[in-house]
XYZ file of C-alpha atoms in Angstrom:
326
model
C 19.220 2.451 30.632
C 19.953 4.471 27.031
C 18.599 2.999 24.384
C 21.148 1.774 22.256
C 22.015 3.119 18.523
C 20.383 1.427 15.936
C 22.111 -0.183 13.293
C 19.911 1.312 10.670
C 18.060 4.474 10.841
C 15.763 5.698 7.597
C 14.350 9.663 7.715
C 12.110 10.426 5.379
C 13.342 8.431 2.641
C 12.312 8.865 -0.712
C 13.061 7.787 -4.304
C 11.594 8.654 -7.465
C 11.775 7.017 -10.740
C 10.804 9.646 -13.358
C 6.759 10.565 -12.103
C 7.142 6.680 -10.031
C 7.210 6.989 -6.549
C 9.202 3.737 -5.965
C 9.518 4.794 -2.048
C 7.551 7.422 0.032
C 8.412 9.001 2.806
C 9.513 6.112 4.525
C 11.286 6.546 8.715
C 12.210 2.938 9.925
C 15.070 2.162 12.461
C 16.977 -1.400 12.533
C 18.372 -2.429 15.981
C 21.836 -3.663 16.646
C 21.823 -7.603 15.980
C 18.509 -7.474 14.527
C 17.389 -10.486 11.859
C 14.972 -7.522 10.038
C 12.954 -8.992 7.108
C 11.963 -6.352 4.259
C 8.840 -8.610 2.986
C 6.193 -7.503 -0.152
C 5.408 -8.313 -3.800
C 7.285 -6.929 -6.659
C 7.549 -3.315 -6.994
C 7.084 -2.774 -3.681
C 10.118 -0.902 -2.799
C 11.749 -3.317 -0.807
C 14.480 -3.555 -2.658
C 14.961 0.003 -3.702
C 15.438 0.694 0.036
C 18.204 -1.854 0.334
C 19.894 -0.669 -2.659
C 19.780 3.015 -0.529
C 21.342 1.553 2.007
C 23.929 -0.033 0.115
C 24.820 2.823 -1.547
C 23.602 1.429 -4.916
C 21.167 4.028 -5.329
C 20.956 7.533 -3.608
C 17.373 8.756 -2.298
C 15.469 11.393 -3.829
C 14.719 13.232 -0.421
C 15.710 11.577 2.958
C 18.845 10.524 5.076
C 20.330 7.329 5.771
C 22.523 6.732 8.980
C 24.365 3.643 9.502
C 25.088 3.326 13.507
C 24.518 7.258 14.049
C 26.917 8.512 11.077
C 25.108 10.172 7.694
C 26.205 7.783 5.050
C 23.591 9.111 2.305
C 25.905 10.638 -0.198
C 28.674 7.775 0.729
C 29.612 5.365 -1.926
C 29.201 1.600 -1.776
C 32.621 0.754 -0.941
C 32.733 3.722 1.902
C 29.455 1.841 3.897
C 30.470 -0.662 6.689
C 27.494 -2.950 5.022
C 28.008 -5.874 2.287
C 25.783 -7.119 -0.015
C 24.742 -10.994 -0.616
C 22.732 -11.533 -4.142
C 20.842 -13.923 -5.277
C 23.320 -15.093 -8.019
C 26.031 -15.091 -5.944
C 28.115 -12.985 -7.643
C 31.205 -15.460 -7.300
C 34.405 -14.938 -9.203
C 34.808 -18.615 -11.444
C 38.371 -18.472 -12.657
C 39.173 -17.982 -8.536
C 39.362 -20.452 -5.792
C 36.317 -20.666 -2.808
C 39.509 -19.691 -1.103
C 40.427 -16.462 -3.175
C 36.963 -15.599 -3.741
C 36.375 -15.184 -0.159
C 39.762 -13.571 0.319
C 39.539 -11.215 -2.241
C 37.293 -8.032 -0.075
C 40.581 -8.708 2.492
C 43.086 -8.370 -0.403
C 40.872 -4.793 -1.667
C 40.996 -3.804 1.852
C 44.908 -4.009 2.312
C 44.928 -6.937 5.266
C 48.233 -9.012 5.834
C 48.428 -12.471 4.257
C 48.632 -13.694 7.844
C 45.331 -12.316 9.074
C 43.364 -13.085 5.719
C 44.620 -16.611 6.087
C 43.201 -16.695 9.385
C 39.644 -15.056 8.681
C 38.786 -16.841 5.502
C 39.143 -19.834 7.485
C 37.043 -18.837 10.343
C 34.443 -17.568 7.549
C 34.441 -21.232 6.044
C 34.248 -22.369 9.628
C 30.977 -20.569 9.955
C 29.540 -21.394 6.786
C 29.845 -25.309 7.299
C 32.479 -24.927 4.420
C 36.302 -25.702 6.158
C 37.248 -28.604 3.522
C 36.049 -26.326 0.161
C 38.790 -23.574 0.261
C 40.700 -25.729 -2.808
C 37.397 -25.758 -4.884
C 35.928 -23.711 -7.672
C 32.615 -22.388 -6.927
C 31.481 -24.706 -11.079
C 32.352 -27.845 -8.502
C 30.042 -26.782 -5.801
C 26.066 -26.964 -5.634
C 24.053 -24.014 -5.611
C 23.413 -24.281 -1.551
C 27.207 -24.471 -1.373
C 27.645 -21.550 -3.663
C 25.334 -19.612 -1.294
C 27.158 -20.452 1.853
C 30.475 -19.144 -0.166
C 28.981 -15.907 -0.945
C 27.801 -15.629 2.180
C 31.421 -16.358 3.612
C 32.772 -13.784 1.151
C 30.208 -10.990 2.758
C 31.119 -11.748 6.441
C 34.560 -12.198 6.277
C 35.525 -8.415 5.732
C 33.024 -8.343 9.333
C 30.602 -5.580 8.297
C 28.503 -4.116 10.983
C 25.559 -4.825 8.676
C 24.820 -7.792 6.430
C 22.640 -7.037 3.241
C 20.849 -9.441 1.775
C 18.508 -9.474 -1.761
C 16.363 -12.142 -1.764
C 19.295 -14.956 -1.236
C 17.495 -18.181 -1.479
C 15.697 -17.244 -4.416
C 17.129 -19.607 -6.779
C 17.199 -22.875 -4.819
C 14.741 -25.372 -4.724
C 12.118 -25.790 -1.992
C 14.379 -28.231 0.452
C 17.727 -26.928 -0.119
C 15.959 -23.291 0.570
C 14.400 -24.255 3.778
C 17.731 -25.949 5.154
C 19.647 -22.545 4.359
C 16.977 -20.809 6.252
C 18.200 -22.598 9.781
C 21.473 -22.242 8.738
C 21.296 -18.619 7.873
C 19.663 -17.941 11.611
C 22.147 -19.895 12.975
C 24.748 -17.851 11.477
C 23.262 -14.483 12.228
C 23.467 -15.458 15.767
C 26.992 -16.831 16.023
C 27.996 -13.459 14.119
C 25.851 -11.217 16.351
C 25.813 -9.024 13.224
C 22.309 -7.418 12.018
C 21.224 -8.808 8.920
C 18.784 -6.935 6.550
C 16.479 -9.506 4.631
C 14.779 -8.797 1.294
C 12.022 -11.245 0.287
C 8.732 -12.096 -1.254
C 8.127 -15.181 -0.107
C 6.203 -14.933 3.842
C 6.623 -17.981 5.167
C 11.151 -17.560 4.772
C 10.516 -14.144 6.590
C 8.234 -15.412 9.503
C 10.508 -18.150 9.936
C 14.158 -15.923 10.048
C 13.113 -12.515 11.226
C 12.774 -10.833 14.870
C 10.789 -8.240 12.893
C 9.263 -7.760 9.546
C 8.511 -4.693 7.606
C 4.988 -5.390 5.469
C 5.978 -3.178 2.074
C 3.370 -2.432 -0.333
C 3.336 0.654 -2.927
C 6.659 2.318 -1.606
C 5.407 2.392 2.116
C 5.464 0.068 5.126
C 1.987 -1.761 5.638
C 3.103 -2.823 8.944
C 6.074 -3.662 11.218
C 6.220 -6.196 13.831
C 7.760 -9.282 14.818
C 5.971 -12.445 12.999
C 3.410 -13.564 15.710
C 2.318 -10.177 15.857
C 1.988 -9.430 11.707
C -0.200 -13.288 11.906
C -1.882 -12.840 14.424
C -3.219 -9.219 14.180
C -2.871 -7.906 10.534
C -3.244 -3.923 10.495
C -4.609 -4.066 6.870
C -6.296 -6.505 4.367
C -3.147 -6.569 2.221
C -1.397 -8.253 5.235
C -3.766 -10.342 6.329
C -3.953 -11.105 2.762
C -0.368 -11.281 1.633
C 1.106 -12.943 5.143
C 0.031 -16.231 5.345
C -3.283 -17.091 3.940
C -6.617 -15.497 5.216
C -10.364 -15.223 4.814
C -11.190 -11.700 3.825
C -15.252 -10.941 4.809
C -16.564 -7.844 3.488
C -19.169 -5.999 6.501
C -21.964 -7.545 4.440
C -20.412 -11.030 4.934
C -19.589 -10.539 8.221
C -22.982 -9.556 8.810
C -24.193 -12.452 7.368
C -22.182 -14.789 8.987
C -21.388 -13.127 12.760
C -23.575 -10.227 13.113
C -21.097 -7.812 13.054
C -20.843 -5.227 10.103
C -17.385 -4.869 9.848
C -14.765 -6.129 8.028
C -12.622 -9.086 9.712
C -10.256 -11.385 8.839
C -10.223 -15.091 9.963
C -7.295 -17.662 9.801
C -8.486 -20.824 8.100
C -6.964 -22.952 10.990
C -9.115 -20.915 13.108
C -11.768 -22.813 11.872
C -13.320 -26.330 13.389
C -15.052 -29.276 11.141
C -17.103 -30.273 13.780
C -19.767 -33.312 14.044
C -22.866 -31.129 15.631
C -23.299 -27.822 16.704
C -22.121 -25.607 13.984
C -22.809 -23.996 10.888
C -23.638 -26.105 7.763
C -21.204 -26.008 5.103
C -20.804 -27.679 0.973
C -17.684 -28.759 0.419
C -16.714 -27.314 -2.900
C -13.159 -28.689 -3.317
C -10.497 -30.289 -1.027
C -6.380 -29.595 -1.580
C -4.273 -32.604 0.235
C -0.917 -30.247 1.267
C 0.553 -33.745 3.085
C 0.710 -32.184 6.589
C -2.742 -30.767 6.336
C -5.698 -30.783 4.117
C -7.458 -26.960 2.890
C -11.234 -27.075 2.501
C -13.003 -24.577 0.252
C -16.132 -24.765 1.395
C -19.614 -22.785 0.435
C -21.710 -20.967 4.012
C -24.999 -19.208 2.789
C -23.568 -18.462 -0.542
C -20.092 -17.343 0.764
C -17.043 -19.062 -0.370
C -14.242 -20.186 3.074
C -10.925 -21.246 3.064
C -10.895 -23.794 6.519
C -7.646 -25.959 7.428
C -7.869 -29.652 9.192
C -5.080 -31.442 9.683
C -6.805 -35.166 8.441
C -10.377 -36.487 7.551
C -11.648 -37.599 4.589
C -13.585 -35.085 2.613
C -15.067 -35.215 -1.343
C -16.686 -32.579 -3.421
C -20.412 -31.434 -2.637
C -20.081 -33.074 0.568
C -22.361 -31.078 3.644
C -20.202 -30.743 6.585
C -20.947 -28.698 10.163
C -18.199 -26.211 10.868
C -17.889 -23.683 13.960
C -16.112 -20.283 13.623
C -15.591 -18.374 16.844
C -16.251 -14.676 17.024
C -13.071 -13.883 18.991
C -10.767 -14.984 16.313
C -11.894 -12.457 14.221
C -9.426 -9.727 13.074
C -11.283 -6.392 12.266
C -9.608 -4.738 9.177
């Protein structure tokens, strides 16, 4: 069977800020109906290459293609992508209703049909009673879901979106994130995610693109980026790790290579393992994180209950094969 075109498709993209390499030489392709996370710290380039594809910014070098067609030199409003921000960008003196409506109105559709689709779009944002509203009535969740509405609606064969959730709090964010999934699949549509925070792209993404000084780290789906990190900024920056140097790991396994372990990966155990000082315990309500002193090296371990104090000696077993090498 052919493979299929991909949604997205980055050649030797580059962008330079003055002597700043913001993005280097970067080839990536997005599949059709793909949840793809664009994950790293600030500066990164993550969002630089979103802005590309938006049309925001034009590379330096390189070619964008949006489902097979060159859209590099294209303006914004000439891409079949939209763009949801993290300050939602929402019109005030208009209506949930108008505000929504108003990419249809731009675009020349009949009243008829945008009647129709800003309804459906409210449908699919949990939103059908708020088309009467002004976005100062609405919470900032609700806001979201109406710029989200407003992105959709126009039915864009990619959905753009810089770092979205940003500005909620903690709950409200990790509700949107099952609603946003949920979305993505009813729509079918491939969305492009841009965030800092790991643990929103391992839960939303198929795959994730690891960015770090203007060039992927590592690509994969989000079992495969936690489970076998390429590189110590990964296993550093997804999820939390313990980073042994080859002297460490010497110390500790025998092997003089640098590896990577998981602190879940390691077991508190009554007899049987290596002996361990507790040098400080962090209660994080569904599990407790140990920083604990082995032989003069300092280790991040995860239990999920037990009681535990400072300068307490405990017995803890670390398995060879769970070792990443870096």
């Amino acid at each position: 069977m052919a493979k299929s075109m991909p949604a997205i498709a980055l050649k030797g993209l580059t962008k330079s800020f003055g002597t700043t390499k913001a993005v280097d030489n970067l080839n990536l392709e997005i599949g059709q109906g793909e949840f793809f996370s664009m994950l790293g710290p600030s500066g990164s380039g993550k969002t630089t290459v979103l802005r590309m594809i938006a049309g925001f910014e034009y590379p330096t070098s390189g070619t964008v293609a949006l489902a097979g067609q060159d859209v590099t030199n294209l303006a914004p409003f000439d891409r079949d992508v939209n763009t949801v921000f993290q300050d939602y960008a929402l019109f005030n003196h208009l209506s949930v209703f108008e505000n929504i409506e108003y990419g249809l109105k731009v675009r020349k559709i009949s009243k008829a049909e945008r009647t129709e689709r800003v309804n459906e779009a409210l449908r699919t944002v949990r939103l059908a009673d708020f088309g009467d509203r002004k976005p100062a009535q609405l919470s900032g969740g609700q806001r979201q879901r109406i710029a989200l509405a407003r992105a959709i609606v126009v039915k864009p064969k990619v959905l753009l979106l810089d770092e979205p959730l940003g500005a909620l709090d903690l709950k409200l964010r990790e509700q949107m994130q099952i609603e946003l999934k949920q979305i993505q699949r009813e729509l079918g549509i491939t969305f492009i995610f841009v965030t800092h925070d790991q643990e929103e792209a391992l839960t939303l993404s198929d795959r994730i693109a690891v960015f770090n000084n203007g060039r992927i780290e590592q690509l994969g789906t989000p079992q495969e980026l936690y489970e076998k990190p390429a590189s110590e900024f990964v296993a550093g920056f997804v999820g939390t790790s313990n980073i042994f140097s080859a002297e460490q790991a010497q110390v500790l396994f025998g092997k003089k290579t640098k590896v990577a372990l998981r602190p879940e990966k390691i077991e508190v155990v009554t007899r049987g393992g290596n002996q361990a000082r507790v040098i400080e315990v962090i209660y994080l309500g569904s599990f407790i994180r140990l920083i604990l002193d082995v032989q003069g090296i300092q280790i991040k371990a995860t239990v999920d209950s037990g009681v535990f104090h400072r300068d307490q000696t405990v017995q803890i077993k670390m398995n060879v094969t769970d070792l990443v090498a870096l």
